[in-house]
Short mmCIF file of C-alpha atoms in Angstrom, two decimals:
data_model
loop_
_atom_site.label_atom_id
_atom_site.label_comp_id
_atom_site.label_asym_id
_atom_site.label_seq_id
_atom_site.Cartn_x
_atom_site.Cartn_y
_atom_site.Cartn_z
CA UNK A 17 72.77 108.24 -25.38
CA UNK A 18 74.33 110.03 -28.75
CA UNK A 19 73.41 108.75 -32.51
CA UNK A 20 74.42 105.21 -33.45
CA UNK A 21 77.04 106.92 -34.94
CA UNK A 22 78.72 108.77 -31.93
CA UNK A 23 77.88 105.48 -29.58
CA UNK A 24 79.92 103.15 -32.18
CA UNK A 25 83.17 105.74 -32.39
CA UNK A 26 83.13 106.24 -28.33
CA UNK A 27 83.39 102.21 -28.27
CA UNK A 28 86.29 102.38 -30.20
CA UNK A 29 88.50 105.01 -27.70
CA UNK A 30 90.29 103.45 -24.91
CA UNK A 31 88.84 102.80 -21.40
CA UNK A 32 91.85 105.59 -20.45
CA UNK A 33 91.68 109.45 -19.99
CA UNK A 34 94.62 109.77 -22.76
CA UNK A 35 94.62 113.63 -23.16
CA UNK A 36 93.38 114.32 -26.61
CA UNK A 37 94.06 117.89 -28.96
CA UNK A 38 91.45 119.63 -30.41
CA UNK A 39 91.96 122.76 -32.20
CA UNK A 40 95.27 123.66 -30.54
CA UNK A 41 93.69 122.54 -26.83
CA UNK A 42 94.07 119.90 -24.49
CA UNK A 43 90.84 118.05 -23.68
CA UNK A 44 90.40 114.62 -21.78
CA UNK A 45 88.93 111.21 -22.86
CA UNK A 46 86.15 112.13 -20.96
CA UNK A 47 85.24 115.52 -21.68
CA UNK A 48 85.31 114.30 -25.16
CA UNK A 49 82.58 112.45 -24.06
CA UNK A 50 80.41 114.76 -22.83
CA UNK A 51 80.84 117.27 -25.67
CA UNK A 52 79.90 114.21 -27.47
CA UNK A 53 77.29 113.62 -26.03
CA UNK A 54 75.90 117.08 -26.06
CA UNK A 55 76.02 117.15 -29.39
CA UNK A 56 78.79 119.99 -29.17
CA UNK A 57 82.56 119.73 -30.56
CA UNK A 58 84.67 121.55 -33.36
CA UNK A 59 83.72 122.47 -36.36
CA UNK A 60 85.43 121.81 -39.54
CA UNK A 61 85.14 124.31 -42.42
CA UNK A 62 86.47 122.37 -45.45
CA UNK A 63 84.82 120.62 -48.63
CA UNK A 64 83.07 117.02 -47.65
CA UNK A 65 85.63 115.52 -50.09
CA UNK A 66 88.86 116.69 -48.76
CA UNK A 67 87.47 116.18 -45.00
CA UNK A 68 86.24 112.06 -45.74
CA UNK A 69 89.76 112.05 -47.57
CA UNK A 70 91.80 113.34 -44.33
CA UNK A 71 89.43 111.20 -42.23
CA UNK A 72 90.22 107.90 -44.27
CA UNK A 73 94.11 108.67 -43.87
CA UNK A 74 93.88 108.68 -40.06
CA UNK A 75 94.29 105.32 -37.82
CA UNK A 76 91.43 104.21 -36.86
CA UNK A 77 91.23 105.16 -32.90
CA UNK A 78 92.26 108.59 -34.12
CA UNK A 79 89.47 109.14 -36.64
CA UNK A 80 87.26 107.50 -34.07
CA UNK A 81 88.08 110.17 -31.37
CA UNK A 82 87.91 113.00 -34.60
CA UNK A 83 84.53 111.78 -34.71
CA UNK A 84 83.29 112.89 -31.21
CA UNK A 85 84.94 116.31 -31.42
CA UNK A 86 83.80 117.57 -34.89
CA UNK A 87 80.14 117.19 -36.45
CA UNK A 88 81.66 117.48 -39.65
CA UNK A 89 83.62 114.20 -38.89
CA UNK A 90 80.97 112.56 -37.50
CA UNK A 91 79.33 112.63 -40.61
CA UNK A 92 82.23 110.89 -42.18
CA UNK A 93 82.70 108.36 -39.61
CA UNK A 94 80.09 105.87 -40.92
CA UNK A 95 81.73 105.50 -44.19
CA UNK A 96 85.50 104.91 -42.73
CA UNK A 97 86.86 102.48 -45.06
CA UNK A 98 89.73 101.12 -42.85
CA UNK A 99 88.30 99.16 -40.25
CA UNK A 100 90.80 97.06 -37.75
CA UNK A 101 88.62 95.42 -35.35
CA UNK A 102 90.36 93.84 -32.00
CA UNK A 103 90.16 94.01 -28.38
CA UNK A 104 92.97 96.48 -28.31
CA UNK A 105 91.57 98.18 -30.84
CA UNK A 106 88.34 98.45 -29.11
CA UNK A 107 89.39 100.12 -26.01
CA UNK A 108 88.34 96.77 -24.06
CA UNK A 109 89.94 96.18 -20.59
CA UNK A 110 91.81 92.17 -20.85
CA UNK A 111 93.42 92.11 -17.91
CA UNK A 112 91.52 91.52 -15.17
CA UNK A 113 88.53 90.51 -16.99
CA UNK A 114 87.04 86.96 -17.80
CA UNK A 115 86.83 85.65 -20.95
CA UNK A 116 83.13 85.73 -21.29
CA UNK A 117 82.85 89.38 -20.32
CA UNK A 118 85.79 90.47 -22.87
CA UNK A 119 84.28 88.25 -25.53
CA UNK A 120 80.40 89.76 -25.19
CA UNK A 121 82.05 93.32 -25.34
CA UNK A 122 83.62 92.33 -28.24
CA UNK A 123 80.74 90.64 -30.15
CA UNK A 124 78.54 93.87 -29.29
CA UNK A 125 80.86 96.40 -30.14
CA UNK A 126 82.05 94.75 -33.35
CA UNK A 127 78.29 94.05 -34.53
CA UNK A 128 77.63 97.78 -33.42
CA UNK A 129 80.71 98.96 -35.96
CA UNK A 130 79.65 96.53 -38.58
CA UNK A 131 75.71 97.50 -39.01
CA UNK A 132 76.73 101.40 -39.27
CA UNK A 133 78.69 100.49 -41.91
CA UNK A 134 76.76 98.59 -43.64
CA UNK A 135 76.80 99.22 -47.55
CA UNK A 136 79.42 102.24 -46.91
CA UNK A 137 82.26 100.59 -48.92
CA UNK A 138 85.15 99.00 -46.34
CA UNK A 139 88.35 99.16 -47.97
CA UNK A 140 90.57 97.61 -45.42
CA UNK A 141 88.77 95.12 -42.99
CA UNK A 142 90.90 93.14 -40.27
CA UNK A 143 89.20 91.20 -37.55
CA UNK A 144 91.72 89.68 -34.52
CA UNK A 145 89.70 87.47 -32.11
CA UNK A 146 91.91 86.77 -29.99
CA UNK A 147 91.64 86.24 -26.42
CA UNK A 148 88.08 85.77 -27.23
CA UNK A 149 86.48 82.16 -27.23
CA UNK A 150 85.62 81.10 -30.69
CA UNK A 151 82.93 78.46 -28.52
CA UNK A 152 81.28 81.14 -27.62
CA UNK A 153 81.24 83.35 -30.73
CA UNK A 154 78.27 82.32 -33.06
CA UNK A 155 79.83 81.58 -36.91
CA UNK A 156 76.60 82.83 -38.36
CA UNK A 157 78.16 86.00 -36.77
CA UNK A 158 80.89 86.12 -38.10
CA UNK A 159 79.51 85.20 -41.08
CA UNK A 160 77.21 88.50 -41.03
CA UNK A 161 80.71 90.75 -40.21
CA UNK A 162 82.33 89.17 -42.83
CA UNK A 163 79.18 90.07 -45.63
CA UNK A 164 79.59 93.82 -44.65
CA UNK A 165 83.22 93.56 -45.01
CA UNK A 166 83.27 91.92 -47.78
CA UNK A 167 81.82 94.57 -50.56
CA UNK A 168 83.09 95.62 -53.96
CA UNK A 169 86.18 97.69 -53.72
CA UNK A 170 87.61 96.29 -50.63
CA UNK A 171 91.11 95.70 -51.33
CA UNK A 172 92.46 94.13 -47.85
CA UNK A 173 90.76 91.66 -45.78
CA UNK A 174 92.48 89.47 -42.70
CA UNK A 175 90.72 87.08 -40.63
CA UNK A 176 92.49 85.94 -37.57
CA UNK A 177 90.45 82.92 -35.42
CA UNK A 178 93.20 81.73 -33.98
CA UNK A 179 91.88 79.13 -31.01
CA UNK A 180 93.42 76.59 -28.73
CA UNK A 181 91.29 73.91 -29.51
CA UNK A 182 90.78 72.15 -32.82
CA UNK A 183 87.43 73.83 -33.61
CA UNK A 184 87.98 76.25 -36.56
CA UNK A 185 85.50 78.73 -38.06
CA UNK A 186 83.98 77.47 -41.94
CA UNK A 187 85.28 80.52 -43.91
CA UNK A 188 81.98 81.09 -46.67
CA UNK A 189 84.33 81.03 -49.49
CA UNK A 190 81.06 82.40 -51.78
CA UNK A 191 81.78 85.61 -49.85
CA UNK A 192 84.70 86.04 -52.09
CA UNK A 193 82.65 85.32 -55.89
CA UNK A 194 82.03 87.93 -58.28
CA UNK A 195 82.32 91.15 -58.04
CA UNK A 196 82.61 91.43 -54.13
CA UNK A 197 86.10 89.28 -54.03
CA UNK A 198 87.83 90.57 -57.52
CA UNK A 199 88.95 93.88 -55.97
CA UNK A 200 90.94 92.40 -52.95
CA UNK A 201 94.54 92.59 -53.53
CA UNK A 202 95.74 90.99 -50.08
CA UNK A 203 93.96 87.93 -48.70
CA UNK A 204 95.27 86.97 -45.06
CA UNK A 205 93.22 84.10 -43.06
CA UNK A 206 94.47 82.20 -39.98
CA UNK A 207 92.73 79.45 -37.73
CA UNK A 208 90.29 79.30 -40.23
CA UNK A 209 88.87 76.08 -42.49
CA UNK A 210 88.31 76.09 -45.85
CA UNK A 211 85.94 74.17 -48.04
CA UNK A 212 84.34 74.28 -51.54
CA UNK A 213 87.09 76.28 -53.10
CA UNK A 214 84.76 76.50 -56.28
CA UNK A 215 82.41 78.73 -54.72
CA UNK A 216 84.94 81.68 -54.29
CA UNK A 217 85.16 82.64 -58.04
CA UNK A 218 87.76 84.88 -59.77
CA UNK A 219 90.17 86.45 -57.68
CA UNK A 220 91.58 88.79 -60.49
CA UNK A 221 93.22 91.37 -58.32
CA UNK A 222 94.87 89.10 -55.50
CA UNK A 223 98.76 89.45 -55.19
CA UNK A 224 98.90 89.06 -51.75
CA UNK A 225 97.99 85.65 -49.94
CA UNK A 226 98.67 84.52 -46.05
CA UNK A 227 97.25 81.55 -44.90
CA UNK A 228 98.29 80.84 -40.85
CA UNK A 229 96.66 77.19 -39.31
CA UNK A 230 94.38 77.01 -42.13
CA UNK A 231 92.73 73.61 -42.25
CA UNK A 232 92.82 72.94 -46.65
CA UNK A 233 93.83 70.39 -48.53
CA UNK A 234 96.47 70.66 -51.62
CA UNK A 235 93.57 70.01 -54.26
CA UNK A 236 91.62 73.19 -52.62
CA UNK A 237 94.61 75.10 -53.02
CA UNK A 238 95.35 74.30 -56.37
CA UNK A 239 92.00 74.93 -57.08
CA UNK A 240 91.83 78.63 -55.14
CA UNK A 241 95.79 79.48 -56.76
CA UNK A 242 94.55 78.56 -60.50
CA UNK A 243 91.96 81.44 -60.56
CA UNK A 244 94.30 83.70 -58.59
CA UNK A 245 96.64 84.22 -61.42
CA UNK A 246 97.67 88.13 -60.46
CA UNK A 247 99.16 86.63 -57.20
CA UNK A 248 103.05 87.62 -56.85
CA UNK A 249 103.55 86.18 -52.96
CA UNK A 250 102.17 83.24 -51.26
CA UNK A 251 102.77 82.50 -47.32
CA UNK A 252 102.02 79.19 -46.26
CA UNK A 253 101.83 78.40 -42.47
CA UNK A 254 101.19 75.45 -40.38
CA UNK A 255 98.69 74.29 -42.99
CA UNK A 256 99.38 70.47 -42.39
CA UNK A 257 96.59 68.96 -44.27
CA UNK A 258 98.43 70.16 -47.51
CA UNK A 259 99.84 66.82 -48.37
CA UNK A 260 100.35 67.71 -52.04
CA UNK A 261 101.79 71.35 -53.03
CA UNK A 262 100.30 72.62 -56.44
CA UNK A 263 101.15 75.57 -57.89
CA UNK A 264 99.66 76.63 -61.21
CA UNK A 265 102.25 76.83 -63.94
CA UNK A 266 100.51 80.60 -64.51
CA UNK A 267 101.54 82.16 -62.24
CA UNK A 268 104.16 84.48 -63.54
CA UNK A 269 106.19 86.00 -60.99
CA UNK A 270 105.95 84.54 -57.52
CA UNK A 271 107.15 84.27 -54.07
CA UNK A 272 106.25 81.78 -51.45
CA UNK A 273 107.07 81.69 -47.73
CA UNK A 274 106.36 77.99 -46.57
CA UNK A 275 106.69 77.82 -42.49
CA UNK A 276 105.69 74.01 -41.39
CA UNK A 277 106.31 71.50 -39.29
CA UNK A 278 106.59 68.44 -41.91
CA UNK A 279 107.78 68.56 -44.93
CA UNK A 280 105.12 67.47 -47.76
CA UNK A 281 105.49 64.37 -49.20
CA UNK A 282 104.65 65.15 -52.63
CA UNK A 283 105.05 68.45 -54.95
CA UNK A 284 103.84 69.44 -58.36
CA UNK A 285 105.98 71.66 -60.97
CA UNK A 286 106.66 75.41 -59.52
CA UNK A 287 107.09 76.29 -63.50
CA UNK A 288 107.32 80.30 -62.27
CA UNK A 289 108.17 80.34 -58.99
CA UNK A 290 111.76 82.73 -58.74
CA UNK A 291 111.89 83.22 -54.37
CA UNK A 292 111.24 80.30 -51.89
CA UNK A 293 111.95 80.72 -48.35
CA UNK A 294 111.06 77.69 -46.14
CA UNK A 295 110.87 77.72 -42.22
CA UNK A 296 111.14 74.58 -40.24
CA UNK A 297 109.71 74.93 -36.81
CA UNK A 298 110.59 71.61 -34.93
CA UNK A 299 112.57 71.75 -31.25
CA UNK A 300 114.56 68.51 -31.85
CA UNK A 301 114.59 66.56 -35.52
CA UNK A 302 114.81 63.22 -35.29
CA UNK A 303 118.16 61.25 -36.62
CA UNK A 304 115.89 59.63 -38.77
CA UNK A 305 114.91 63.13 -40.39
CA UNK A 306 116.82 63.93 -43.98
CA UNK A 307 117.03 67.91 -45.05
CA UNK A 308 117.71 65.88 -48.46
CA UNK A 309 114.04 65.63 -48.34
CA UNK A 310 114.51 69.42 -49.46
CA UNK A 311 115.84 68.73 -52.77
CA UNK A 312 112.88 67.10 -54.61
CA UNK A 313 111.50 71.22 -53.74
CA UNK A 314 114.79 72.76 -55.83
CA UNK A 315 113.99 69.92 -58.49
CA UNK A 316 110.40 71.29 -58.59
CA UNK A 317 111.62 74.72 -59.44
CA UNK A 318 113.45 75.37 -62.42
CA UNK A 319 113.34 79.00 -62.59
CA UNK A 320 114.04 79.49 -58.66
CA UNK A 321 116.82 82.43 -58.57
CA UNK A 322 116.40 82.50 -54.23
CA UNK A 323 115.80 79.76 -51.94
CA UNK A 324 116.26 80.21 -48.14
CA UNK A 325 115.67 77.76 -46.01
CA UNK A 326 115.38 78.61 -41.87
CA UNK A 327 115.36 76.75 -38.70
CA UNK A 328 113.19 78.63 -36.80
CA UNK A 329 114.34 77.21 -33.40
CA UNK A 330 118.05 75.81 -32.16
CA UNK A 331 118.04 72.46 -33.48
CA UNK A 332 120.06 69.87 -31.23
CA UNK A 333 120.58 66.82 -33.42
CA UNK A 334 122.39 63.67 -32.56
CA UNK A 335 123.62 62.87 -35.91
CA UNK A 336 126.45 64.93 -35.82
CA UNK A 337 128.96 64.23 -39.36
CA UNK A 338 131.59 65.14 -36.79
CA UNK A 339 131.44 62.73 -34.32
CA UNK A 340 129.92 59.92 -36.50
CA UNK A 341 133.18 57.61 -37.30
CA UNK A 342 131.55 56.29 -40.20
CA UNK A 343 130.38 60.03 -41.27
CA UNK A 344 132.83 60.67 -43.84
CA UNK A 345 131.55 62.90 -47.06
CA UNK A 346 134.35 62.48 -49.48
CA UNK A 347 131.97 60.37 -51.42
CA UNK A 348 128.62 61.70 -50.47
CA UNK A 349 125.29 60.15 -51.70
CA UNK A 350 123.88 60.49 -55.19
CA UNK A 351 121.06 62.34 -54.48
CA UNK A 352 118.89 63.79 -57.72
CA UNK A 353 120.47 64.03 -61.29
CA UNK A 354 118.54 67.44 -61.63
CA UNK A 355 120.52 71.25 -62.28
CA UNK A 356 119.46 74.15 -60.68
CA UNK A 357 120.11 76.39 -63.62
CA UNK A 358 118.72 80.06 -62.39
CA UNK A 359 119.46 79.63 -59.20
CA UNK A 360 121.99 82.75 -57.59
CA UNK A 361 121.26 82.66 -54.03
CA UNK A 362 121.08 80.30 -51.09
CA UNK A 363 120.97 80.83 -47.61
CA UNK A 364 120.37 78.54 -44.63
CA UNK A 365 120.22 79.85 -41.01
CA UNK A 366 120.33 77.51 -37.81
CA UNK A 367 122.89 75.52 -40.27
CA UNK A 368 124.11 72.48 -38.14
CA UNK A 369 126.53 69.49 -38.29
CA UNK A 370 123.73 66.50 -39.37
CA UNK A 371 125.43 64.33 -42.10
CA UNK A 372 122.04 64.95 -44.63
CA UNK A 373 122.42 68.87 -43.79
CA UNK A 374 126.58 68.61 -44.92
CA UNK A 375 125.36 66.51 -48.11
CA UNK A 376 122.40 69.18 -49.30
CA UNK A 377 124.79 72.21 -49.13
CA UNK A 378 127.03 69.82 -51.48
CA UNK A 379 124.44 68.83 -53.79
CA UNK A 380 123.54 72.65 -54.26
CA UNK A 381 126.71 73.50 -54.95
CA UNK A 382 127.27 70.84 -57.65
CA UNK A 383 124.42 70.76 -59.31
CA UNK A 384 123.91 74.56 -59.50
CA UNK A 385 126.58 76.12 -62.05
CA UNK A 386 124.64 79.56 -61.65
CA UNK A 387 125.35 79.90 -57.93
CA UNK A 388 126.46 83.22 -56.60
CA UNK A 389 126.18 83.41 -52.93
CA UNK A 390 125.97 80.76 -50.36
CA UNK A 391 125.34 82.04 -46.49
CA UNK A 392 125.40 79.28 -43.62
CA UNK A 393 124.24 80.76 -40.83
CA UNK A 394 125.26 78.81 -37.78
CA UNK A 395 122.98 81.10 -35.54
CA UNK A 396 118.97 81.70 -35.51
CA UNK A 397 119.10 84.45 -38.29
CA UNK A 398 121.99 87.11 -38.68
CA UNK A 399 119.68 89.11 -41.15
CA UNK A 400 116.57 89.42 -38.63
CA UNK A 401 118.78 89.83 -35.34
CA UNK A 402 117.26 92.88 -33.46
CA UNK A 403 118.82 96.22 -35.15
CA UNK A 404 117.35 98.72 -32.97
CA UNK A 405 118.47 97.36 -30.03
CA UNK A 406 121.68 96.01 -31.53
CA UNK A 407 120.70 92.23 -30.03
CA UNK A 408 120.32 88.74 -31.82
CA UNK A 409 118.23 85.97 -31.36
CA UNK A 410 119.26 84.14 -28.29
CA UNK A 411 121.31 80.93 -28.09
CA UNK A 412 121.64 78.32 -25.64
CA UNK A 413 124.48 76.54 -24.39
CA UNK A 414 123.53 73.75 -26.32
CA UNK A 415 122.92 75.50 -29.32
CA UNK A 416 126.45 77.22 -28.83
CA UNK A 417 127.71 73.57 -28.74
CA UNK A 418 125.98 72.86 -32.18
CA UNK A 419 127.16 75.71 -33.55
CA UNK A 420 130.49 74.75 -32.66
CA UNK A 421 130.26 71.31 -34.26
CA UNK A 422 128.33 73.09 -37.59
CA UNK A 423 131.43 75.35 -38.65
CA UNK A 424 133.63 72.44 -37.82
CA UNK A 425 131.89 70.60 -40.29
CA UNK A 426 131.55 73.58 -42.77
CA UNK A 427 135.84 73.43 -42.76
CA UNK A 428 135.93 70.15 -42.99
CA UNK A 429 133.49 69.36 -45.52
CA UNK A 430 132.35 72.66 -47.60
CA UNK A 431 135.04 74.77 -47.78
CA UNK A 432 137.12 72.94 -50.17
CA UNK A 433 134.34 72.68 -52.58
CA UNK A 434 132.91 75.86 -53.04
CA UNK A 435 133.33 76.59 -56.63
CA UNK A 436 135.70 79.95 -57.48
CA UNK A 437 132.75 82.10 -58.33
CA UNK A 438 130.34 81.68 -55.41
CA UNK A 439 130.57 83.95 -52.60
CA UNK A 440 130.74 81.45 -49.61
CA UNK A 441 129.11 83.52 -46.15
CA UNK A 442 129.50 81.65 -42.85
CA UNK A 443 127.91 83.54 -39.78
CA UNK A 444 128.93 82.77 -36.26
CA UNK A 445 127.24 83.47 -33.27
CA UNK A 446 128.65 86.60 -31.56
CA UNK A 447 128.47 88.21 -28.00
CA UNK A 448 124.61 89.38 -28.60
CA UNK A 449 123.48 85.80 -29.29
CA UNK A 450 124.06 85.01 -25.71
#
């Protein structure tokens, strides 16, 4: 059977015969296997430092297989601090397999990985359920990974529960008080809920937070950001029971990512906050929908210096300024009596014809003196089109249509404002968006 030790890195290889080099020689999955579990393998003459050291730099399948061809990383296995716990990462077969099956494999090797670790000082711990059923994963086992995890001196943790239903895991947010929570620097949780923000203490070290279908509320936030206060980045997404954005006025240099489906309809002061980017995931806005609704955001922010603001998917609208007789913008709306004083750069991708889109690219432009560069991106995203493969994201013909209409309306109604010292970009869609 092998040591706890040898059984836990075998369960993390791949159910493949992957060929595998070992002192300068080829050997397969499975004879690695059976010099593992003979207790034989190469040996390793170097100081226990230096050889936990090399060990902790390796990925973790690779310093799993290490560990069933050398003794000497063996030893070292148990205290790997980098632990990335999936069912790819596991070696277990998906395809082909029912849910049940993949999610007991899962459960037993994870619990397996977590109890030989126990106490040995994780430094990086992600856990990715998916496909697993969260129905048929016990929380108070997850709770008892996430204890181990959770120890001083970890400095990443991510959480991912995603699950089709509406049942989400109770994070223990007193996992994260005192000393055991301080250290982390990057705090990632998705499908998750979260109560009793009190109980998670001081996060002194966090610059780093991600929250993905997290079921809080704007008061827990608050509460969570306000003893957070080393936290440069925030990423907000889907979290649609935050009615009322907070942010903490001490928070002293800070960027947020905010991807949702409805705008909130309140928001407190973002005294600090310098880079915003928003993304709006919603397949067709209704008329009745404003992207004015966007300003009270800029009038939140007085020291913003970046705001981007992205339609994540070709939006079709039937508000068109161009074909609306009555759609006129020589005298558009008073919307907000507020200046944008630091703010240098705005960009807005999936930029479209809607009367309330033409009238917030004129508002920015006349209340914000300090305005360098304005990009309207008529397609899905110039800047994240796909380099390597010299590709973009893909268009319709409908959204081809928009697009159309949207630099129309940027001639007709932008152009011949843009103030002399801003740097006015408008991106087309090219061949590769087809």
């Amino acid at each position: 059977m092998g040591t706890p030790e040898q059984m836990d890195a075998l369960s993390i290889q791949r159910q493949t015969q992957d060929p595998i080099t070992v002192d300068g020689s080829i050997c397969s999955a499975a004879q690695v296997k059976a010099d593992c579990a003979e207790g034989t393998g190469s040996q390793i003459q170097l100081p226990e430092d230096i050889l936990y050291r090399i060990h902790a730099l390796m990925p973790m399948r690779d310093a799993a297989q290490a560990a069933c061809v050398s003794r000497a990383f063996l030893c070292s296995w148990r205290y790997y601090p980098n632990l990335i716990l999936s069912v790819d990462s596991l070696g277990i077969k998906e395809y082909g397999s029912k849910y049940d099956e993949i999610t007991r494999n899962f459960i037993s090797r994870v619990d397996q990985i977590m109890q030989n670790h126990s106490g040995m000082g994780v430094k990086e711990f992600k856990l990715h359920k998916y496909p697993c059923s969260c129905s048929t994963i016990d929380p108070i086992i997850v709770d008892r990974w996430i204890q181990v995890a959770i120890t001083p001196g970890i400095k990443k943790f991510e959480l991912s529960l995603f699950e089709l239903g509406d049942i989400k895991y109770s994070f223990p947010c007193s996992f994260l008080s005192g000393v055991r929570g301080s250290s982390i620097r990057s705090l990632k949780l998705a499908g998750c809920s979260l109560r009793s923000m009190a109980k998670a203490g001081f996060m002194s070290s966090l610059t780093n937070l991600d929250f993905q279908s997290v079921d809080i509320t704007g008061d827990e936030l608050f509460y969570f950001l306000s003893n957070s206060c080393a936290l440069e980045k925030i990423s907000l997404w889907y979290c649609d029971n935050i009615i009322c954005l907070k942010i903490p006025c001490q928070l002293q240099k800070l960027n947020m990512l905010y991807e949702i489906i409805n705008i909130p309809t309140a928001f407190g002061k973002f005294l600090q906050l310098k880079n915003l980017e928003i993304i709006f995931y919603a397949a067709n806005f209704s008329q009745e929908f404003d992207f004015c609704s966007l300003i009270s955001i800029l009038d939140a922010s007085p020291t913003l210096e970046t705001f981007i603001f992205r339609i994540g998917v070709p939006t079709i609208r039937h508000d068109s300024i161009i074909e609306d007789p009555l759609g006129n913008s020589s005298h558009p709306r008073r919307l907000s009596d507020c200046f944008h004083d630091n703010l240098k750069n705005v960009m807005i991708t999936g930029f479209c014809s809607a009367k309330s889109m033409i009238e917030l690219t004129i508002h920015i432009m006349q209340k914000t003196k300090s305005l360098e560069c304005l990009t309207l991106d008529t397609t899905r995203g110039h800047d994240r089109r796909f380099a390597s493969i010299d590709r973009c994201l893909r268009l319709n013909e409908e959204a081809l249509v928009e697009a159309g209409k949207a630099h129309t309306a940027i001639q007709r109604y932008i152009e011949g404002r843009v103030p002399a010292a801003v740097n006015l970009k408008v991106i087309e869609p090219c061949s590769k968006c087809l």
